[in-house]
Amino acid sequence: MQRVAMVSMHTSPLDQPGTGDAGGLNVYVLELSRRLADAGIEVDLFTRRTSPSAPSSVDYADGITIRHLEAGPVRPVAKEALAELVPAFAAALAQTDDRAYDLIHSHYWLSGRASLMASRRWDAPLVHSMHTTARMKNLTLAVGDRAEPRSRVLGEEFIAANADLLIANTDAEASHLISAYGADSDRVTVVHPGVNLSTFRPDVTARAALGLNADAIVLAFVGRLQPLKAPDVLLRAVAVMLARNPSLRPRLVVPIIGGPSGAGPDVSLPGLVRELGIGDVVRLLPPLAHAELARWYAASTLVAVPSYSETFGLVALEAQAAGTPVVAAAVGGLRTAVREGISGLLVDGHSAEAWASALTRGIAQRERLAVGTRPHAAAFSWEATAARMIGAYECVTSASLIDEEMTA
């Protein structure tokens, strides 16, 4: 294994997670690429050019090059409209044949559809990570969210039928790909995402650095501000908690860290904060660089992840790596990312009352749960992820060589 083409059409690995379409996928692609490069594998990261100032290629780090392809207008385009640009991106990718690749690893369905042409032209196997699927999202829609279109479902079905290997984040996602998309079980493998254990770690100085009182009760949310991620669930739960126990108010701090999403309707949080009368405890913060974000994780009493759907939930893992228990929705990969009763609590449903009760329990059990956070997160290092991924890559390239020999 010498060279991999990593494809992320709809969002650049350089974009700031927590705003627009950037999120856990961006973190995943960059962190995986770094560990592959550490293992001696060259990685070319392909994404769509969205700015006239973006060069055709950027030497991001030793062994990693980011390559911007022209496909459609040279500006940001809403993710919902990007499907129309898949043919142009696919053609640009397929024509980039100045380097030989052992395989292509595409991320999200738009990249998968675009990468199939290059896979055939380059005679390189296609490994694909869905990250999310339309069918799963449509089963768990938040109030006010829009259903994914039939075209995406069909696109994902086509990828499931034609990719050489599908990478699932968890056993539950693997089962979903097989049952809902008809994927061949022999072409689905599970590789858990990881967490940067050096960046996200306990920090006893974090509260002082952020100007937080030592006895503050800090309930944090990190992520894009969209119905799917459900920051409103946390805010409504906080209002219930304060109604039940007004004495919490002087100590309560609720940082909401993230920006508006480029996909689907946004959540209007300032208006909701005013409506609920909790403006004195809520802090609306923009997306933060990892070093600053790590401080907030370490300074928090609990981190809430109330998403309606998550294939894994990197925020939950980052928080636990920083020594902070997580209260998360009992959906998708969060059941794997959070160890119930050991490193956090899982909540059935999204009612404000249920979440208020769970958060109250989490506060009371915080010290006990914190003991299990770092050990749980340590099982999900990016180094372990890369090692398992390289094993998967070698299996699919070996199988391709055998197929070639049999048809020769």
Tab-separated table of C-alpha atoms in Angstrom, residues 123-126 162-165 184 186-187 394-408:
chain	number	residue	atom	x	y	z
A	123	ASP	CA	-8.679	0.277	-12.191
A	124	ALA	CA	-8.469	0.996	-8.458
A	125	PRO	CA	-10.879	-0.487	-5.898
A	126	LEU	CA	-13.368	1.836	-4.219
A	162	ASN	CA	-20.890	-1.218	-6.593
A	163	ALA	CA	-18.261	-0.243	-4.012
A	164	ASP	CA	-15.611	-2.869	-3.379
A	165	LEU	CA	-15.833	-2.319	0.368
A	184	ASP	CA	-23.232	-7.836	0.647
A	186	ASP	CA	-18.752	-9.868	2.769
A	187	ARG	CA	-18.153	-6.325	1.498
A	394	GLU	CA	-4.952	-4.529	2.134
A	395	CYS	CA	-7.796	-7.038	2.072
A	396	VAL	CA	-9.637	-5.201	-0.706
A	397	THR	CA	-6.516	-4.598	-2.813
A	398	SER	CA	-5.507	-8.242	-2.440
A	399	ALA	CA	-8.975	-9.327	-3.510
A	400	SER	CA	-8.771	-7.052	-6.546
A	401	LEU	CA	-5.432	-8.586	-7.550
A	402	ILE	CA	-6.903	-12.080	-7.260
A	403	ASP	CA	-9.876	-11.063	-9.416
A	404	GLU	CA	-7.512	-9.656	-12.040
A	405	GLU	CA	-5.494	-12.883	-12.108
A	406	MET	CA	-8.624	-14.999	-12.435
A	407	THR	CA	-9.927	-12.942	-15.367
A	408	ALA	CA	-6.543	-12.663	-17.113
